[in-house]
Structures are given as structure tokens and as C-alpha cells.
Amino acid sequence: MHGGGLSHGKDIPDIAGDKIYGIRSFTVRLGQQRVFWICISLLQMAYLVALSVGVISTCIWSKWITVIGHTVLASLLWNRANSVDLKSKTAITSFYMFIWKLFYAEYLLIPLVR
């Protein structure tokens, strides 16, 4: 899911070039705002699944780290997503790089899921 959010999100700032060169990306077909929120939804679903795995964990320390860690990551994503100016290529690109940081933070949490 994280990969899906990243792969569709990378096209959002490039909508002008995609239109010029006739590339019918999701962003061109559906619009920046719609694709942006689809990506956010995919990422939030991934966090919800990970949080659910944490909730049912039998290992208490893993449960707490997984639940708190994914709640923090999901909250950071939601707060940042609500402040992105979709008219600014710089803001969208910055947000895309932020998603990569969340992706790497996820790799720090994965070994703790039991």
C-alpha cells in the first residue's frame, strides 16, 4: 500500500509535463486533488492495518511500540497532508519527500512487529 501511495504520488507535481507530452497518468485523468487524497487514503489504510496487527499482538512491548509508532506516523501524515498547497509544485514535491521519510520510518518499526 505504501508503494502504491508513493508511485501515484510521484506524478502529482508533474501534471503539466504529463499533459504536454500526452501521458495519461492518474493525475491527468483524475486531477491533482483527487489523486493526492487517494494516495493519502492508501497510506492511511496501510497504517490502519499495521495498527490492527499491533492491537492483536500477544507481545506487550511489541503491541505498544507498534500501536504508538503507527499512530504517530498516521497523525504526521494526516496533519501534513492537510497543509499541502496543491497549486505549488514545491509544496507537493516537499510532501512527496516527506512520504519517503515516513516510508523509511516504517522500516524501523517492522522488526518490532511480533
mmCIF file of N, CA and C in Angstrom, residues 20-93:
data_model
loop_
_atom_site.group_PDB
_atom_site.id
_atom_site.type_symbol
_atom_site.label_atom_id
_atom_site.label_comp_id
_atom_site.label_asym_id
_atom_site.label_seq_id
_atom_site.Cartn_x
_atom_site.Cartn_y
_atom_site.Cartn_z
ATOM 1 N N ILE A 20 1.502 18.005 -21.487
ATOM 2 C CA ILE A 20 2.222 18.447 -22.690
ATOM 3 C C ILE A 20 2.635 17.257 -23.546
ATOM 4 N N TYR A 21 3.130 16.205 -22.912
ATOM 5 C CA TYR A 21 3.638 15.050 -23.648
ATOM 6 C C TYR A 21 2.596 13.954 -23.873
ATOM 7 N N GLY A 22 1.355 14.239 -23.513
ATOM 8 C CA GLY A 22 0.273 13.294 -23.775
ATOM 9 C C GLY A 22 0.285 12.047 -22.911
ATOM 10 N N ILE A 23 0.907 12.134 -21.746
ATOM 11 C CA ILE A 23 0.942 10.996 -20.825
ATOM 12 C C ILE A 23 -0.346 11.020 -20.006
ATOM 13 N N ARG A 24 -1.117 9.955 -20.110
ATOM 14 C CA ARG A 24 -2.407 9.901 -19.414
ATOM 15 C C ARG A 24 -2.254 9.249 -18.033
ATOM 16 N N SER A 25 -1.524 9.916 -17.176
ATOM 17 C CA SER A 25 -1.323 9.426 -15.809
ATOM 18 C C SER A 25 -2.628 9.582 -15.024
ATOM 19 N N PHE A 26 -2.686 8.949 -13.859
ATOM 20 C CA PHE A 26 -3.861 9.114 -12.999
ATOM 21 C C PHE A 26 -4.098 10.586 -12.693
ATOM 22 N N THR A 27 -3.030 11.313 -12.483
ATOM 23 C CA THR A 27 -3.159 12.728 -12.145
ATOM 24 C C THR A 27 -3.804 13.507 -13.283
ATOM 25 N N VAL A 28 -3.430 13.213 -14.511
ATOM 26 C CA VAL A 28 -4.028 13.891 -15.668
ATOM 27 C C VAL A 28 -5.497 13.502 -15.795
ATOM 28 N N ARG A 29 -5.791 12.225 -15.621
ATOM 29 C CA ARG A 29 -7.166 11.750 -15.807
ATOM 30 C C ARG A 29 -8.097 12.129 -14.662
ATOM 31 N N LEU A 30 -7.604 12.091 -13.435
ATOM 32 C CA LEU A 30 -8.474 12.309 -12.278
ATOM 33 C C LEU A 30 -8.303 13.672 -11.616
ATOM 34 N N GLY A 31 -7.183 14.322 -11.859
ATOM 35 C CA GLY A 31 -6.911 15.612 -11.231
ATOM 36 C C GLY A 31 -5.994 15.472 -10.031
ATOM 37 N N GLN A 32 -5.250 16.548 -9.761
ATOM 38 C CA GLN A 32 -4.270 16.520 -8.671
ATOM 39 C C GLN A 32 -4.897 16.244 -7.316
ATOM 40 N N GLN A 33 -5.953 16.969 -7.003
ATOM 41 C CA GLN A 33 -6.539 16.840 -5.673
ATOM 42 C C GLN A 33 -7.074 15.425 -5.431
ATOM 43 N N ARG A 34 -7.748 14.884 -6.408
ATOM 44 C CA ARG A 34 -8.321 13.546 -6.245
ATOM 45 C C ARG A 34 -7.227 12.489 -6.066
ATOM 46 N N VAL A 35 -6.201 12.538 -6.901
ATOM 47 C CA VAL A 35 -5.106 11.565 -6.793
ATOM 48 C C VAL A 35 -4.361 11.751 -5.475
ATOM 49 N N PHE A 36 -4.157 12.993 -5.073
ATOM 50 C CA PHE A 36 -3.492 13.276 -3.801
ATOM 51 C C PHE A 36 -4.223 12.579 -2.656
ATOM 52 N N TRP A 37 -5.539 12.744 -2.586
ATOM 53 C CA TRP A 37 -6.295 12.161 -1.482
ATOM 54 C C TRP A 37 -6.444 10.650 -1.615
ATOM 55 N N ILE A 38 -6.390 10.120 -2.827
ATOM 56 C CA ILE A 38 -6.347 8.664 -2.999
ATOM 57 C C ILE A 38 -5.052 8.125 -2.396
ATOM 58 N N CYS A 39 -3.945 8.808 -2.679
ATOM 59 C CA CYS A 39 -2.647 8.401 -2.118
ATOM 60 C C CYS A 39 -2.662 8.459 -0.597
ATOM 61 N N ILE A 40 -3.208 9.529 -0.056
ATOM 62 C CA ILE A 40 -3.285 9.662 1.403
ATOM 63 C C ILE A 40 -4.141 8.538 1.979
ATOM 64 N N SER A 41 -5.249 8.220 1.317
ATOM 65 C CA SER A 41 -6.127 7.137 1.782
ATOM 66 C C SER A 41 -5.408 5.795 1.773
ATOM 67 N N LEU A 42 -4.649 5.515 0.717
ATOM 68 C CA LEU A 42 -3.880 4.263 0.653
ATOM 69 C C LEU A 42 -2.887 4.177 1.807
ATOM 70 N N LEU A 43 -2.192 5.275 2.049
ATOM 71 C CA LEU A 43 -1.201 5.288 3.125
ATOM 72 C C LEU A 43 -1.868 5.138 4.488
ATOM 73 N N GLN A 44 -2.993 5.806 4.688
ATOM 74 C CA GLN A 44 -3.695 5.700 5.969
ATOM 75 C C GLN A 44 -4.236 4.286 6.176
ATOM 76 N N MET A 45 -4.681 3.636 5.092
ATOM 77 C CA MET A 45 -5.129 2.242 5.208
ATOM 78 C C MET A 45 -3.973 1.337 5.627
ATOM 79 N N ALA A 46 -2.796 1.593 5.075
ATOM 80 C CA ALA A 46 -1.619 0.803 5.454
ATOM 81 C C ALA A 46 -1.322 0.978 6.941
ATOM 82 N N TYR A 47 -1.420 2.206 7.425
ATOM 83 C CA TYR A 47 -1.180 2.446 8.850
ATOM 84 C C TYR A 47 -2.259 1.788 9.706
ATOM 85 N N LEU A 48 -3.490 1.793 9.232
ATOM 86 C CA LEU A 48 -4.576 1.157 9.974
ATOM 87 C C LEU A 48 -4.360 -0.355 10.078
ATOM 88 N N VAL A 49 -3.921 -0.969 8.993
ATOM 89 C CA VAL A 49 -3.625 -2.408 9.011
ATOM 90 C C VAL A 49 -2.491 -2.690 9.999
ATOM 91 N N ALA A 50 -1.425 -1.903 9.924
ATOM 92 C CA ALA A 50 -0.288 -2.102 10.829
ATOM 93 C C ALA A 50 -0.701 -1.882 12.285
ATOM 94 N N LEU A 51 -1.531 -0.883 12.516
ATOM 95 C CA LEU A 51 -2.027 -0.609 13.858
ATOM 96 C C LEU A 51 -2.871 -1.782 14.356
ATOM 97 N N SER A 52 -3.688 -2.346 13.477
ATOM 98 C CA SER A 52 -4.524 -3.501 13.833
ATOM 99 C C SER A 52 -3.676 -4.712 14.191
ATOM 100 N N VAL A 53 -2.603 -4.920 13.448
ATOM 101 C CA VAL A 53 -1.681 -6.021 13.761
ATOM 102 C C VAL A 53 -1.087 -5.795 15.150
ATOM 103 N N GLY A 54 -0.753 -4.555 15.449
ATOM 104 C CA GLY A 54 -0.219 -4.241 16.771
ATOM 105 C C GLY A 54 -1.218 -4.510 17.877
ATOM 106 N N VAL A 55 -2.468 -4.161 17.641
ATOM 107 C CA VAL A 55 -3.507 -4.348 18.654
ATOM 108 C C VAL A 55 -3.690 -5.821 19.005
ATOM 109 N N ILE A 56 -3.595 -6.708 18.019
ATOM 110 C CA ILE A 56 -3.820 -8.135 18.293
ATOM 111 C C ILE A 56 -2.545 -8.885 18.693
ATOM 112 N N SER A 57 -1.441 -8.175 18.756
ATOM 113 C CA SER A 57 -0.177 -8.809 19.137
ATOM 114 C C SER A 57 -0.252 -9.331 20.572
ATOM 115 N N THR A 58 0.359 -10.481 20.788
ATOM 116 C CA THR A 58 0.392 -11.051 22.139
ATOM 117 C C THR A 58 1.607 -10.568 22.933
ATOM 118 N N CYS A 59 2.562 -9.999 22.231
ATOM 119 C CA CYS A 59 3.768 -9.475 22.873
ATOM 120 C C CYS A 59 3.494 -8.031 23.300
ATOM 121 N N ILE A 60 3.463 -7.784 24.589
ATOM 122 C CA ILE A 60 3.011 -6.481 25.097
ATOM 123 C C ILE A 60 3.885 -5.320 24.633
ATOM 124 N N TRP A 61 5.211 -5.473 24.652
ATOM 125 C CA TRP A 61 6.074 -4.364 24.234
ATOM 126 C C TRP A 61 5.928 -4.105 22.741
ATOM 127 N N SER A 62 5.759 -5.166 21.968
ATOM 128 C CA SER A 62 5.557 -5.015 20.527
ATOM 129 C C SER A 62 4.226 -4.322 20.251
ATOM 130 N N LYS A 63 3.220 -4.703 21.028
ATOM 131 C CA LYS A 63 1.893 -4.095 20.886
ATOM 132 C C LYS A 63 1.982 -2.583 21.074
ATOM 133 N N TRP A 64 2.607 -2.146 22.147
ATOM 134 C CA TRP A 64 2.680 -0.720 22.444
ATOM 135 C C TRP A 64 3.510 0.046 21.410
ATOM 136 N N ILE A 65 4.652 -0.500 21.059
ATOM 137 C CA ILE A 65 5.511 0.182 20.081
ATOM 138 C C ILE A 65 4.817 0.268 18.722
ATOM 139 N N THR A 66 4.183 -0.822 18.305
ATOM 140 C CA THR A 66 3.509 -0.852 17.007
ATOM 141 C C THR A 66 2.328 0.117 16.981
ATOM 142 N N VAL A 67 1.509 0.079 18.001
ATOM 143 C CA VAL A 67 0.327 0.952 18.046
ATOM 144 C C VAL A 67 0.737 2.419 18.138
ATOM 145 N N ILE A 68 1.611 2.745 19.052
ATOM 146 C CA ILE A 68 2.030 4.145 19.213
ATOM 147 C C ILE A 68 2.790 4.625 17.981
ATOM 148 N N GLY A 69 3.719 3.813 17.489
ATOM 149 C CA GLY A 69 4.508 4.201 16.318
ATOM 150 C C GLY A 69 3.653 4.485 15.098
ATOM 151 N N HIS A 70 2.709 3.600 14.803
ATOM 152 C CA HIS A 70 1.874 3.795 13.617
ATOM 153 C C HIS A 70 0.836 4.901 13.812
ATOM 154 N N THR A 71 0.406 5.100 15.037
ATOM 155 C CA THR A 71 -0.495 6.223 15.309
ATOM 156 C C THR A 71 0.234 7.543 15.073
ATOM 157 N N VAL A 72 1.469 7.626 15.525
ATOM 158 C CA VAL A 72 2.272 8.839 15.314
ATOM 159 C C VAL A 72 2.502 9.075 13.824
ATOM 160 N N LEU A 73 2.899 8.035 13.089
ATOM 161 C CA LEU A 73 3.154 8.191 11.653
ATOM 162 C C LEU A 73 1.883 8.594 10.903
ATOM 163 N N ALA A 74 0.763 7.959 11.231
ATOM 164 C CA ALA A 74 -0.506 8.299 10.573
ATOM 165 C C ALA A 74 -0.920 9.734 10.893
ATOM 166 N N SER A 75 -0.706 10.158 12.126
ATOM 167 C CA SER A 75 -1.047 11.535 12.520
ATOM 168 C C SER A 75 -0.169 12.551 11.806
ATOM 169 N N LEU A 76 1.124 12.256 11.712
ATOM 170 C CA LEU A 76 2.033 13.148 10.984
ATOM 171 C C LEU A 76 1.610 13.275 9.522
ATOM 172 N N LEU A 77 1.276 12.143 8.916
ATOM 173 C CA LEU A 77 0.831 12.151 7.522
ATOM 174 C C LEU A 77 -0.428 12.992 7.360
ATOM 175 N N TRP A 78 -1.410 12.782 8.213
ATOM 176 C CA TRP A 78 -2.685 13.489 8.107
ATOM 177 C C TRP A 78 -2.501 15.000 8.295
ATOM 178 N N ASN A 79 -1.745 15.372 9.313
ATOM 179 C CA ASN A 79 -1.521 16.800 9.571
ATOM 180 C C ASN A 79 -0.788 17.468 8.417
ATOM 181 N N ARG A 80 0.230 16.813 7.918
ATOM 182 C CA ARG A 80 0.999 17.391 6.807
ATOM 183 C C ARG A 80 0.169 17.446 5.527
ATOM 184 N N ALA A 81 -0.628 16.411 5.277
ATOM 185 C CA ALA A 81 -1.464 16.366 4.066
ATOM 186 C C ALA A 81 -2.464 17.514 4.045
ATOM 187 N N ASN A 82 -2.994 17.852 5.197
ATOM 188 C CA ASN A 82 -3.987 18.927 5.266
ATOM 189 C C ASN A 82 -3.392 20.315 5.091
ATOM 190 N N SER A 83 -2.074 20.414 5.106
ATOM 191 C CA SER A 83 -1.445 21.730 4.951
ATOM 192 C C SER A 83 -0.749 21.907 3.599
ATOM 193 N N VAL A 84 -0.868 20.920 2.701
ATOM 194 C CA VAL A 84 -0.186 20.993 1.405
ATOM 195 C C VAL A 84 -0.980 21.870 0.440
ATOM 196 N N ASP A 85 -0.269 22.791 -0.206
ATOM 197 C CA ASP A 85 -0.862 23.625 -1.250
ATOM 198 C C ASP A 85 -0.687 22.896 -2.578
ATOM 199 N N LEU A 86 -1.766 22.336 -3.100
ATOM 200 C CA LEU A 86 -1.680 21.541 -4.324
ATOM 201 C C LEU A 86 -1.420 22.379 -5.574
ATOM 202 N N LYS A 87 -1.423 23.683 -5.434
ATOM 203 C CA LYS A 87 -1.093 24.554 -6.566
ATOM 204 C C LYS A 87 0.411 24.825 -6.643
ATOM 205 N N SER A 88 1.128 24.471 -5.587
ATOM 206 C CA SER A 88 2.565 24.719 -5.506
ATOM 207 C C SER A 88 3.346 23.431 -5.775
ATOM 208 N N LYS A 89 4.094 23.431 -6.866
ATOM 209 C CA LYS A 89 4.908 22.257 -7.205
ATOM 210 C C LYS A 89 5.943 21.993 -6.113
ATOM 211 N N THR A 90 6.482 23.056 -5.542
ATOM 212 C CA THR A 90 7.467 22.920 -4.465
ATOM 213 C C THR A 90 6.846 22.243 -3.244
ATOM 214 N N ALA A 91 5.633 22.662 -2.873
ATOM 215 C CA ALA A 91 4.957 22.079 -1.712
ATOM 216 C C ALA A 91 4.636 20.607 -1.944
ATOM 217 N N ILE A 92 4.196 20.275 -3.151
ATOM 218 C CA ILE A 92 3.860 18.886 -3.464
ATOM 219 C C ILE A 92 5.115 18.020 -3.447
ATOM 220 N N THR A 93 6.191 18.526 -4.034
ATOM 221 C CA THR A 93 7.452 17.776 -4.059
ATOM 222 C C THR A 93 7.983 17.577 -2.642
#
